Coordinates of C-alpha atoms in Angstrom, one line a residue:
M16 CA 13.6 14.4 19.6
K17 CA 11.9 11.1 19.8
A18 CA 12.7 8.9 17.1
T19 CA 13.5 4.7 15.6
L20 CA 16.5 4.1 13.0
T21 CA 17.5 1.7 12.0
T22 CA 20.5 1.0 12.5
A23 CA 22.1 -1.6 9.7
H24 CA 20.7 -4.4 7.2
G25 CA 19.6 -7.1 9.5
D26 CA 16.9 -8.0 11.6
R27 CA 14.5 -6.3 14.1
S28 CA 17.8 -5.9 16.4
V29 CA 19.1 -3.2 14.6
L30 CA 15.7 -1.0 15.2
H31 CA 17.0 1.6 18.2
Y32 CA 15.3 3.6 19.9
H33 CA 16.6 7.7 20.9
E34 CA 15.1 10.0 23.4
D35 CA 17.4 12.4 22.0
Y36 CA 18.1 12.6 18.0
P37 CA 18.7 16.1 16.9
D38 CA 16.5 17.5 15.8
P39 CA 15.9 18.3 11.6
S40 CA 16.5 21.8 10.6
A41 CA 14.1 23.0 7.1
G42 CA 16.7 23.3 4.1
S43 CA 15.7 26.2 1.1
G44 CA 12.8 24.8 -0.3
Q45 CA 12.1 23.0 2.7
V46 CA 9.4 23.0 5.6
V47 CA 9.6 20.9 8.8
I48 CA 6.8 18.8 10.4
N49 CA 5.6 18.4 13.6
V50 CA 4.6 14.5 13.0
V51 CA 1.3 12.8 14.2
A52 CA 1.2 9.7 12.3
C53 CA 3.2 7.3 10.3
A54 CA 2.1 4.2 8.6
V55 CA 4.8 1.2 8.5
N56 CA 4.9 -0.7 5.4
F57 CA 6.4 -3.5 4.5
H58 CA 9.0 -1.3 2.0
D59 CA 10.2 -0.3 6.1
V60 CA 11.7 -4.5 6.5
F61 CA 13.0 -4.5 2.6
T62 CA 15.2 -1.5 3.4
R63 CA 15.9 -3.2 7.4
R64 CA 16.6 -5.8 5.2
G65 CA 18.8 -4.7 2.7
M66 CA 17.7 -4.4 -1.3
P67 CA 19.7 -5.9 -4.6
G68 CA 20.8 -2.4 -6.4
I69 CA 19.9 -0.4 -3.7
Q70 CA 22.3 0.9 -1.8
L71 CA 21.7 3.7 1.6
D72 CA 23.3 6.1 4.1
L73 CA 23.3 3.9 6.6
P74 CA 21.6 4.1 9.7
V75 CA 18.3 6.4 8.5
I76 CA 14.5 6.9 9.8
V77 CA 12.6 4.9 7.6
G78 CA 9.1 5.7 7.8
S79 CA 7.1 7.2 4.2
D80 CA 3.7 7.6 4.6
I81 CA 4.1 10.7 7.0
A82 CA 0.7 13.6 8.1
G83 CA 0.5 16.2 10.6
T84 CA 1.4 19.7 11.5
V85 CA 4.5 22.3 9.1
V86 CA 5.7 24.0 12.3
T87 CA 9.0 25.3 10.4
L88 CA 9.3 26.8 6.7
G89 CA 12.4 27.3 5.1
A90 CA 14.0 29.1 2.8
G91 CA 11.8 30.2 -0.2
V92 CA 8.9 28.8 1.0
D93 CA 4.8 29.6 0.9
P94 CA 4.0 31.4 4.1
Q95 CA 0.7 29.9 3.7
W96 CA 2.2 26.4 4.6
Q97 CA 2.9 27.6 8.7
G98 CA 0.6 25.9 10.9
K99 CA -1.6 24.0 8.0
R100 CA -2.3 20.5 8.2
V101 CA -0.6 18.2 5.6
L102 CA -0.3 14.8 3.8
V103 CA 3.1 14.3 2.6
D104 CA 3.6 12.6 -1.3
P105 CA 7.2 10.7 0.0
I106 CA 7.6 11.1 -3.9
Y107 CA 10.1 13.2 -5.2
F108 CA 12.7 13.8 -7.6
Q109 CA 16.3 14.6 -6.8
D110 CA 18.6 14.7 -10.9
G111 CA 16.0 13.1 -12.9
K112 CA 15.8 10.6 -10.1
P113 CA 12.7 9.2 -7.7
H114 CA 13.9 9.1 -4.7
M115 CA 11.9 8.4 -1.1
I116 CA 11.6 9.8 1.8
G117 CA 11.5 7.4 4.8
E118 CA 13.9 5.6 2.8
T119 CA 17.4 7.4 0.8
V120 CA 16.6 10.6 3.5
D121 CA 14.3 9.8 7.5
G122 CA 11.4 9.9 7.2
G123 CA 8.8 9.6 9.9
R124 CA 9.4 7.1 12.9
A125 CA 10.5 10.5 14.5
E126 CA 9.2 13.7 16.4
Q127 CA 9.7 15.9 14.0
V128 CA 10.9 15.0 9.7
A129 CA 12.5 18.2 7.5
V130 CA 10.3 17.4 3.6
P131 CA 10.5 19.2 0.7
A132 CA 7.3 21.4 0.4
G133 CA 6.8 21.1 -3.3
N134 CA 5.5 17.6 -1.4
L135 CA 3.4 19.4 0.9
I136 CA -0.8 17.5 0.3
E137 CA -3.3 20.1 2.0
L138 CA -5.4 18.6 4.8
P139 CA -8.9 19.6 5.5
D140 CA -10.4 19.5 8.9
S141 CA -12.4 16.9 8.8
V142 CA -9.3 14.4 7.9
S143 CA -7.6 12.4 10.8
F144 CA -3.8 12.6 10.7
D145 CA -4.5 8.6 11.2
A146 CA -6.3 8.4 7.4
A147 CA -4.4 10.5 6.0
A148 CA -1.3 8.3 7.4
S149 CA -2.7 5.5 5.8
L150 CA -2.9 6.7 1.9
P151 CA -0.2 6.4 0.4
L152 CA 2.0 2.7 -0.3
A153 CA -1.5 1.0 0.3
Y154 CA -4.3 3.4 -0.5
G155 CA -2.2 5.5 -3.3
T156 CA -1.3 1.8 -5.1
A157 CA -4.2 0.8 -5.0
W158 CA -5.8 4.1 -6.5
R159 CA -3.2 4.5 -9.4
M160 CA -3.9 0.2 -10.3
M161 CA -7.4 0.0 -10.1
V162 CA -9.4 3.5 -11.2
T163 CA -6.2 5.1 -12.9
I164 CA -4.7 2.6 -14.5
G165 CA -7.7 -0.8 -15.2
K166 CA -10.6 1.9 -14.7
V167 CA -12.1 -0.4 -12.7
S168 CA -16.2 0.5 -13.2
A169 CA -19.5 -0.6 -11.7
G170 CA -21.0 -4.0 -12.0
E171 CA -17.5 -5.9 -12.5
K172 CA -16.6 -8.9 -11.0
V173 CA -13.4 -8.7 -9.1
L174 CA -10.9 -11.3 -7.7
V175 CA -8.4 -9.9 -5.2
L176 CA -5.2 -11.9 -4.3
G177 CA -4.0 -11.2 -1.5
A178 CA -6.9 -9.3 0.8
S179 CA -6.2 -8.6 3.8
G180 CA -2.7 -6.9 3.4
G181 CA -2.4 -2.9 3.3
V182 CA -3.0 -2.9 -0.5
G183 CA -5.1 -5.6 -0.7
V184 CA -7.4 -3.9 1.7
A185 CA -7.1 -1.0 -0.2
C186 CA -8.1 -2.7 -3.8
V187 CA -11.8 -4.1 -1.4
Q188 CA -12.7 -1.1 -0.6
I189 CA -11.7 0.7 -3.3
A190 CA -13.7 -1.5 -5.8
K191 CA -16.8 -2.3 -3.6
L192 CA -16.8 1.9 -3.8
L193 CA -16.7 1.4 -7.2
G194 CA -20.1 -0.4 -7.5
C195 CA -17.9 -3.7 -8.2
E196 CA -19.0 -7.2 -7.0
V197 CA -15.5 -8.8 -5.0
L198 CA -14.6 -11.8 -4.0
A199 CA -11.6 -11.2 -1.9
C200 CA -8.8 -14.1 -0.9
A201 CA -7.3 -14.4 2.3
S202 CA -5.4 -17.5 4.6
S203 CA -7.3 -17.7 7.7
E204 CA -11.0 -17.0 9.1
H205 CA -10.5 -14.2 10.8
K206 CA -9.1 -12.3 7.8
L207 CA -12.1 -13.7 5.5
Q208 CA -14.6 -12.4 8.8
R209 CA -12.6 -9.1 8.6
L210 CA -12.9 -8.8 5.0
R211 CA -16.7 -9.6 4.9
E212 CA -16.9 -6.6 7.3
I213 CA -15.3 -4.3 4.6
G214 CA -18.0 -4.9 1.8
A215 CA -16.6 -8.1 0.3
D216 CA -19.3 -9.7 -1.5
H217 CA -17.4 -13.6 -1.6
V218 CA -14.7 -15.0 0.8
H219 CA -12.3 -17.6 -0.1
N220 CA -9.5 -19.7 2.0
Y221 CA -6.3 -20.2 -0.3
N222 CA -5.0 -22.8 2.0
E223 CA -8.1 -24.5 2.4
S224 CA -8.4 -24.6 -1.8
P225 CA -6.7 -23.5 -4.5
F226 CA -8.5 -19.6 -5.5
R227 CA -9.0 -20.7 -8.6
E228 CA -11.8 -22.9 -7.7
G229 CA -13.9 -20.5 -5.1
V230 CA -13.4 -17.9 -8.9
K231 CA -15.2 -21.2 -10.2
S232 CA -18.2 -22.0 -7.3
V233 CA -18.4 -18.3 -7.4
F234 CA -18.9 -16.7 -11.5
G235 CA -18.0 -20.3 -13.0
K236 CA -14.9 -21.2 -15.3
P237 CA -14.4 -18.4 -17.9
R238 CA -15.6 -19.8 -21.6
L239 CA -14.5 -17.7 -25.3
D240 CA -18.3 -17.4 -25.2
G241 CA -17.7 -14.7 -22.6
S242 CA -19.7 -15.9 -20.2
G243 CA -18.0 -17.0 -16.5
G244 CA -14.9 -15.7 -14.9
V245 CA -14.5 -12.4 -13.5
N246 CA -13.6 -9.4 -15.5
V247 CA -11.4 -7.8 -13.1
A248 CA -8.2 -10.4 -11.3
V249 CA -5.8 -8.3 -9.1
N250 CA -2.5 -9.9 -8.8
F251 CA 0.5 -8.7 -6.8
T252 CA 1.4 -11.5 -4.8
G253 CA 3.6 -12.7 -8.6
G254 CA 5.5 -16.4 -8.5
D255 CA 3.7 -19.0 -9.2
T256 CA -0.1 -17.6 -8.9
M257 CA 0.1 -15.8 -12.7
F258 CA -1.1 -18.8 -14.5
D259 CA -3.8 -19.7 -11.7
T260 CA -4.7 -15.7 -12.2
Q261 CA -4.9 -16.8 -16.4
R262 CA -7.3 -19.2 -15.8
C263 CA -10.3 -16.9 -13.3
V264 CA -10.4 -13.9 -16.1
G265 CA -13.1 -14.0 -18.3
K266 CA -13.6 -13.5 -21.6
G267 CA -11.6 -9.5 -22.7
G268 CA -10.3 -9.4 -19.1
R269 CA -8.0 -8.1 -16.8
I270 CA -4.9 -8.4 -15.6
L271 CA -4.1 -5.6 -12.4
T272 CA -0.6 -5.5 -11.1
C273 CA 1.6 -3.5 -8.9
G274 CA 3.9 -5.9 -7.5
A275 CA 4.5 -9.5 -6.9
T276 CA 6.3 -10.4 -4.2
A277 CA 6.5 -14.4 -3.7
G278 CA 8.4 -13.5 -6.6
Y279 CA 8.5 -11.3 -10.2
D280 CA 9.6 -14.4 -11.9
L281 CA 6.0 -15.3 -13.9
Q282 CA 4.6 -18.7 -15.0
I283 CA 2.0 -17.3 -17.6
D284 CA 0.4 -19.3 -20.4
A285 CA 0.5 -16.6 -23.7
R286 CA -2.5 -19.4 -24.9
Y287 CA -5.1 -18.1 -22.2
W288 CA -3.8 -14.7 -23.2
W289 CA -3.9 -14.5 -26.6
S290 CA -7.6 -16.8 -26.9
Y291 CA -9.5 -14.7 -24.1
E292 CA -7.7 -11.4 -25.6
H293 CA -6.8 -10.4 -21.3
Q294 CA -5.5 -6.9 -21.1
M295 CA -2.3 -7.1 -18.0
L296 CA -1.5 -3.6 -17.3
G297 CA 1.0 -2.8 -14.3
S298 CA 0.8 -0.4 -11.8
D299 CA 4.0 1.4 -10.2
G300 CA 3.5 2.8 -7.3
W301 CA 1.6 6.0 -7.1
Q302 CA 0.9 9.4 -8.3
R303 CA 0.7 13.6 -6.7
G304 CA -3.3 13.6 -8.3
D305 CA -3.8 9.7 -6.3
L306 CA -3.7 10.8 -3.5
E307 CA -5.1 14.0 -3.6
A308 CA -8.2 11.9 -4.9
L309 CA -8.1 9.9 -1.7
V310 CA -8.2 13.2 0.6
A311 CA -12.2 14.0 -1.1
L312 CA -13.4 10.5 -0.8
I313 CA -12.1 10.7 3.2
A314 CA -13.3 14.0 2.9
E315 CA -16.7 13.5 1.4
G316 CA -16.9 10.3 4.0
R317 CA -17.1 7.5 1.5
L318 CA -13.2 5.8 2.2
D319 CA -12.5 4.7 5.5
P320 CA -8.4 3.6 5.5
V321 CA -9.1 0.5 8.0
V322 CA -6.6 0.6 11.0
E323 CA -5.6 -2.2 13.4
K324 CA -3.1 -1.0 15.9
I325 CA -1.4 2.5 17.0
L326 CA 1.9 1.8 18.8
P327 CA 4.5 4.4 19.3
I328 CA 7.5 4.7 17.7
S329 CA 9.3 2.9 20.9
E330 CA 7.6 0.1 19.6
A331 CA 8.6 0.1 15.5
D332 CA 9.8 -3.6 16.1
E333 CA 6.6 -4.7 17.1
A334 CA 5.6 -3.2 14.2
E335 CA 7.4 -5.1 12.5
R336 CA 7.4 -8.2 13.7
M337 CA 3.8 -8.1 12.7
L338 CA 3.4 -7.1 9.7
E339 CA 6.3 -9.9 8.9
D340 CA 4.6 -12.7 11.1
R341 CA 0.6 -11.6 8.7
E342 CA -0.5 -10.6 11.9
V343 CA -2.0 -6.7 10.7
F344 CA -5.4 -6.8 8.5
G345 CA -5.5 -3.1 6.7
K346 CA -2.7 -0.6 8.3
I347 CA -1.0 0.1 11.6
L348 CA 0.1 3.1 12.7
L349 CA 2.9 4.8 14.5
Q350 CA 2.7 7.9 16.5
P351 CA 5.6 10.1 18.9

């Protein structure tokens, strides 16, 4: 089969495309899927670069967000799965520890992939493979952070930092779906225009002035009487941005995070934490119910994941370059 392998830790030159890689077989409790679409995520880039404390057996076929059709059943698998259109939940547990398809075992940058049958989510005909493959790492993470954990609700004022990436775009769309007023931050006029197109009520270019100034100009400065600021700030940037994020959130507001791309050693001011009675809520990935909720929203026509570009798996290096160079708005997909 055709497949792109990550053969070692390093730059994009370690990505090797093959046209004669061995086909996978379905072990006990597994199925083989004909892959139709697989999303590219920064997790794939981090896997290639190497992550501290994580040992991987290389080479590996990365790609965790997988959608396709079941073609082969292993022993013990319910026959009803044969021929089904499916999304794969990429997290599975072994010996009590979480593992990810496309990291610790081969993933979706191939014509076929073997996965546990217990990780399958059936797709209605109204949900495209491209939309489904956009979900787990970006939309699943955003949904759990904002809805399952953050309890974001209609009428709230929401600030989204890093709003043009996969998770950020998902946060903007979900906040608007929930009936919120959204201020989205990005680094260029092109990205700001795209954010307006998907529903952002206000946008701010943080390269031109600090995002804190954008919040102040739109919603006013937070004050202890409860006026000003946002109800919810979504910050998965981390680093030195948390300090100013606290100064954007009004009395009794929430700060939501699912990561720290600029660094996990955060600068915070504890006085704002208690004086403004902020809740700082962390969210780790997604669970199956989060993905099922998103699939249902797509089937109902209420959510349309943003796909920037679709490339063949032979161009996985270009897809990763676009991601690393911050050229992607929303998601980029690979197809075999």
